[in-house]
Short mmCIF file of C-alpha atoms and ligand atoms in Angstrom, two decimals:
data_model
loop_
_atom_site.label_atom_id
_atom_site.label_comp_id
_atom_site.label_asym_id
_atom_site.label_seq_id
_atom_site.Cartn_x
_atom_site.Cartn_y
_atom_site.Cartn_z
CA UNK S 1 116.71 114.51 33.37
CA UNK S 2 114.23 112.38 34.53
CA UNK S 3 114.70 108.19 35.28
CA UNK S 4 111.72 106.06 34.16
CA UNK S 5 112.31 102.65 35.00
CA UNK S 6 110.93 100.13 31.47
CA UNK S 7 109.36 97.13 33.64
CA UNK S 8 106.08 95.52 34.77
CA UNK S 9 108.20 93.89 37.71
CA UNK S 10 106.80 95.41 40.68
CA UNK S 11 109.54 93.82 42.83
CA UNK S 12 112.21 95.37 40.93
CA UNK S 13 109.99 99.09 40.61
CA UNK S 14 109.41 99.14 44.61
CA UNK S 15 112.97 98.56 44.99
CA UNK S 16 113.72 101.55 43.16
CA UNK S 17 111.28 104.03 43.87
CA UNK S 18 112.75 103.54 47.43
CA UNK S 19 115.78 105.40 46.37
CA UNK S 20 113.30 108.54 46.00
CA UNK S 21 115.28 108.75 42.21
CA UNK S 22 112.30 107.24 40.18
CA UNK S 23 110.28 109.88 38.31
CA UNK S 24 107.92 106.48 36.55
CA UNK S 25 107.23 103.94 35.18
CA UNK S 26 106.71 102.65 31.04
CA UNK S 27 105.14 99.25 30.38
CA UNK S 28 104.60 97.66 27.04
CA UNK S 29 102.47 94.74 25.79
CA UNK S 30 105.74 92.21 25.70
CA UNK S 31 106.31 93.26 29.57
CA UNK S 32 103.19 92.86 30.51
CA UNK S 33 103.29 89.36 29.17
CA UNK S 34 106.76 88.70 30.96
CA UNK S 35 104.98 90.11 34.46
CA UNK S 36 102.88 87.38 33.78
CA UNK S 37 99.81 88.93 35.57
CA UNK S 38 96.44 90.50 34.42
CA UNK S 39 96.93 94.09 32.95
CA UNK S 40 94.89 96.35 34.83
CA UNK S 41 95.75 94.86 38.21
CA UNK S 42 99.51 95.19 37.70
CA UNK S 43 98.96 98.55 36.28
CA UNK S 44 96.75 99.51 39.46
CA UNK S 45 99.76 97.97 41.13
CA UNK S 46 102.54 99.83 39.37
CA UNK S 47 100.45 103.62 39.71
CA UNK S 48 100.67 102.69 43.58
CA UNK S 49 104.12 102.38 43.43
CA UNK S 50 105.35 105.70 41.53
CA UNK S 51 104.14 109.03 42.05
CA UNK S 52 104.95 110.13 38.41
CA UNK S 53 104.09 108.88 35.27
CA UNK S 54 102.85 105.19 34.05
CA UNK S 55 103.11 104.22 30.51
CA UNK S 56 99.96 101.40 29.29
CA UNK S 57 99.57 101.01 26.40
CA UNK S 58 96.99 100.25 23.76
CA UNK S 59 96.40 97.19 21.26
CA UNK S 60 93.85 98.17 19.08
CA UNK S 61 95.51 99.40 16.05
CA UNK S 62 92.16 101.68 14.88
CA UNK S 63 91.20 105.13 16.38
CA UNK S 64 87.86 104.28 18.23
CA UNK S 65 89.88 100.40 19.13
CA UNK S 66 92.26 102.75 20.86
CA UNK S 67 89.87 105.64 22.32
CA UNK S 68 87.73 102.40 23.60
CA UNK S 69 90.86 101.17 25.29
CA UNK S 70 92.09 104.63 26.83
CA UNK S 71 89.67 104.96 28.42
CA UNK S 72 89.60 101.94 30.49
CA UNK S 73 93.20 102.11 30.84
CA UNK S 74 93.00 106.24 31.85
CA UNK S 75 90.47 105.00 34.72
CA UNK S 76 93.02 102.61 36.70
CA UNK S 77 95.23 105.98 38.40
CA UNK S 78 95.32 109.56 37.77
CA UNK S 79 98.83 108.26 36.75
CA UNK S 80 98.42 106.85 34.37
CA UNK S 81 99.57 107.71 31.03
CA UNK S 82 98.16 106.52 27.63
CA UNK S 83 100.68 105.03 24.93
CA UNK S 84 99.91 104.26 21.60
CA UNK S 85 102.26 104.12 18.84
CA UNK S 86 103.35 106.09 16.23
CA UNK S 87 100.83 105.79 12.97
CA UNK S 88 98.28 107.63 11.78
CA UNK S 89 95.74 106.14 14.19
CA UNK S 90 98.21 106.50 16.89
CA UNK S 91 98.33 110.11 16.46
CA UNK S 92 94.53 110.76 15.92
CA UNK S 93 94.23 109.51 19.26
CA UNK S 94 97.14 110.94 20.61
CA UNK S 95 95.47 114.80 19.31
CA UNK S 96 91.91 113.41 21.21
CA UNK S 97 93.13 112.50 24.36
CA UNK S 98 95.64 114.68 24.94
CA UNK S 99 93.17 117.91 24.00
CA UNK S 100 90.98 116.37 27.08
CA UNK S 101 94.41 117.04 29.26
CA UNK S 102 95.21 112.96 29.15
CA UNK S 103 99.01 112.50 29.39
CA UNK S 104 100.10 111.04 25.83
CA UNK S 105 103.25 108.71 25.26
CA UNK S 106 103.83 108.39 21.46
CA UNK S 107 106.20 104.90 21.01
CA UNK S 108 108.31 103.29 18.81
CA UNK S 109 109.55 106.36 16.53
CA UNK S 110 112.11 105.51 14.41
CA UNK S 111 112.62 108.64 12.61
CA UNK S 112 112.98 112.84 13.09
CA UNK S 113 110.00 113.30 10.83
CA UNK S 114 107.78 111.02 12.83
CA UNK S 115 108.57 112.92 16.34
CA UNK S 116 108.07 115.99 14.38
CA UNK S 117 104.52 114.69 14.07
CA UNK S 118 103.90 113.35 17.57
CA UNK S 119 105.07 116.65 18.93
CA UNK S 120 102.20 118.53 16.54
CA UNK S 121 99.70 115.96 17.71
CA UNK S 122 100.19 117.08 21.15
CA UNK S 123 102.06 114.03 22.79
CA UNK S 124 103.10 114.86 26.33
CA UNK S 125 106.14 112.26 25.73
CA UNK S 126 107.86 111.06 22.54
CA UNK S 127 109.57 107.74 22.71
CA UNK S 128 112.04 107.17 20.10
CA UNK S 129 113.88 103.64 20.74
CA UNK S 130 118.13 104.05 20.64
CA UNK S 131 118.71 100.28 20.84
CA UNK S 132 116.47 99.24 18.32
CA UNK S 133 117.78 101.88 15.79
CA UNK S 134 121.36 101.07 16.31
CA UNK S 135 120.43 97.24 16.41
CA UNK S 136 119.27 97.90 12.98
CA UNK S 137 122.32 99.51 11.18
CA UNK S 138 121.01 103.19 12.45
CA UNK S 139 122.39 105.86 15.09
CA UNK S 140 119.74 106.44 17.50
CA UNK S 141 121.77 108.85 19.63
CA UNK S 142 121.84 111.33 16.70
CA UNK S 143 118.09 110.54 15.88
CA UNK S 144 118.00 112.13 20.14
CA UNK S 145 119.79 114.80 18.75
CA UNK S 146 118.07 115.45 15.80
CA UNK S 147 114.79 115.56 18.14
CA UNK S 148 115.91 117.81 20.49
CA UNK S 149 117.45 120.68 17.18
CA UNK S 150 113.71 120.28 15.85
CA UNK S 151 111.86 120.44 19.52
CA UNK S 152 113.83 123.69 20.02
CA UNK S 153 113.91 125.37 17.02
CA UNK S 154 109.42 125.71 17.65
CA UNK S 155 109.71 125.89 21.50
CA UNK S 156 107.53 121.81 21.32
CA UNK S 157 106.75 120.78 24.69
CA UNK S 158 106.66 117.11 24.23
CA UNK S 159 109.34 115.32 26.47
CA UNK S 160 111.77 113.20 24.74
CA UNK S 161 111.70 110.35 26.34
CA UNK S 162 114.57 107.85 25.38
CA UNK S 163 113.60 104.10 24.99
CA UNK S 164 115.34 100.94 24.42
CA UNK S 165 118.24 102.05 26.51
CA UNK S 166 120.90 99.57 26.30
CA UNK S 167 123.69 100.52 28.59
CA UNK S 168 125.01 103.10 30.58
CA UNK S 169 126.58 105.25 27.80
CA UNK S 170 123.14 105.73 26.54
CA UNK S 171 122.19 107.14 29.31
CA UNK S 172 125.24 109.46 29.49
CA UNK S 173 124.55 110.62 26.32
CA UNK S 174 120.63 111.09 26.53
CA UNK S 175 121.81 113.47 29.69
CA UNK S 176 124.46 115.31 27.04
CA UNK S 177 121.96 116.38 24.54
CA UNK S 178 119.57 117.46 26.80
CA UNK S 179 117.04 114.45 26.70
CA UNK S 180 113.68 115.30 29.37
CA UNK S 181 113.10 111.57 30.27
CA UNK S 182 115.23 108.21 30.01
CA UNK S 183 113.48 104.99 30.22
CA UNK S 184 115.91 101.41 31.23
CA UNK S 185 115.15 98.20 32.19
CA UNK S 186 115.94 97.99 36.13
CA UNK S 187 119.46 96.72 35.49
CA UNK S 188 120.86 99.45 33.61
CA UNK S 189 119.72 101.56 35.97
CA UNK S 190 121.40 99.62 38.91
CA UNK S 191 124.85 99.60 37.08
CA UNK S 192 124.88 103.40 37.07
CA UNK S 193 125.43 103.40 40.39
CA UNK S 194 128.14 101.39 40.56
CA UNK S 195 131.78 102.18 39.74
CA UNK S 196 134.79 99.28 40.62
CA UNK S 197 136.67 102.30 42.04
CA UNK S 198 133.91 102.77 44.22
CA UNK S 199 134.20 99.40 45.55
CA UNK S 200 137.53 99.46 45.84
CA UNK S 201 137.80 102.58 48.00
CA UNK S 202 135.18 101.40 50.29
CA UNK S 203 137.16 98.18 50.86
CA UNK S 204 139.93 100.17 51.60
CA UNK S 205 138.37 102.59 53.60
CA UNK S 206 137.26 100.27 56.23
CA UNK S 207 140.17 97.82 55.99
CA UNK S 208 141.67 101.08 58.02
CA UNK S 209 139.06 101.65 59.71
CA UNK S 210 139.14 98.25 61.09
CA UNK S 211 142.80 98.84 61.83
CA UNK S 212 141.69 102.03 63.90
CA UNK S 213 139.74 99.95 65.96
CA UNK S 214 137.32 102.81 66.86
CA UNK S 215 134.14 102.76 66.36
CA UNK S 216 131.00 105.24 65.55
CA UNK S 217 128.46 105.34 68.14
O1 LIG K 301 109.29 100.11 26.31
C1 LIG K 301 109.82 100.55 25.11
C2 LIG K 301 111.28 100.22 24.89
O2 LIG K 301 112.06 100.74 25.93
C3 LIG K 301 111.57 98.77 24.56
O3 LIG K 301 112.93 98.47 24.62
O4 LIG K 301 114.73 96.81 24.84
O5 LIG K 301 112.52 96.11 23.91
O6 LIG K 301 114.07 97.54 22.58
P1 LIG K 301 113.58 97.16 23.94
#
């Protein structure tokens, strides 16, 4: 499974791609904001950080708005991947760009149906959003599962990539069901690293080691 990072912080990307366990980067319109620097330049920043993968996304809500958009946003890095979301408009230019060999990232799905249709429009990533869904009454880590039956069943080749990831457990159970991609803001991704066992061995560990009084080197 691969670990996409959901942040326009370059601070907080750098510091992760240096554990070599990035695979990219997804941005959206309210992150951008929160970077609180211009688009393209923190995008041109962002592709120089990350070998894999950078999600930008569009504003314009109509087909040419979107193609016009693309392709200023496809000219930053050969990185960078196109997201628009899921509507009819979406999808029209998801089938354009993606037929030119443009990496596609299809967002906010709510529904089976609607990845059904990203997945027939080409997408090269489908982001349906866990945290929203079960914010909203829903389960989104059956809507995963339901993804990954219908991907199967016709051999799709879109990448489900899992987005607003709350916690850890999401995570964990994007990795059961056979998710490609998960996306998490920098924190979440931190705390999987870290167990209080962990901690608690290495304090004991060198509490002895201490005791030993040798030393390494
Ligand atoms: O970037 C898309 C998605 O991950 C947003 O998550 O936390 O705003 O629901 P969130």
């Amino acid at each position: 499974m691969k670990f996409f990072v959901d942040t326009a912080d370059t601070a907080e990307i750098a510091d992760l791609a240096a554990t070599g366990l990035l695979d990219g980067v997804t941005t959206n319109p309210t992150l951008i904001a929160r970077a609180g620097k211009d688009f393209i330049e923190v995008t041109r920043e962002i592709c120089g950080l990350v070998d894999g993968p950078v999600s930008a996304e569009v504003v314009a809500l109509d087909h040419a708005g979107m193609m016009r958009e693309a392709e200023i946003l496809r000219k930053i890095a050969d990185n960078v991947c196109i997201k628009v979301p899921l509507t009819i408009d979406g999808l029209k230019t998801c089938k354009a760009l993606t037929s030119e060999g443009t990496k596609v990232n299809v967002t906010l799905c709510f529904s089976a149906n609607q990845a059904l249709l990203a997945a027939k429009a080409g997408a090269t990533f489908i982001s349906p959003f866990v945290g929203r869904h079960d914010d909203n009454g829903f389960d989104g880590m059956e809507l995963i599962s339901d993804i990954r039956l219908i991907y199967d069943n016709y051999a799709f080749e879109t990448q489900i990539l899992v987005a607003s990831i709350r916690h850890g457990v999401h995570v964990l159970d994007s990795a059961k069901i056979g998710a490609d991609v998960i996306t998490a803001p920098p924190a979440v991704i931190k705390g999987l690293f870290k167990h209080v066992l962990t901690d608690k061995g290495i304090e004991g560990f060198l509490a002895d080691w201490a005791k030993s009084g040798q030393k390494i080197g």
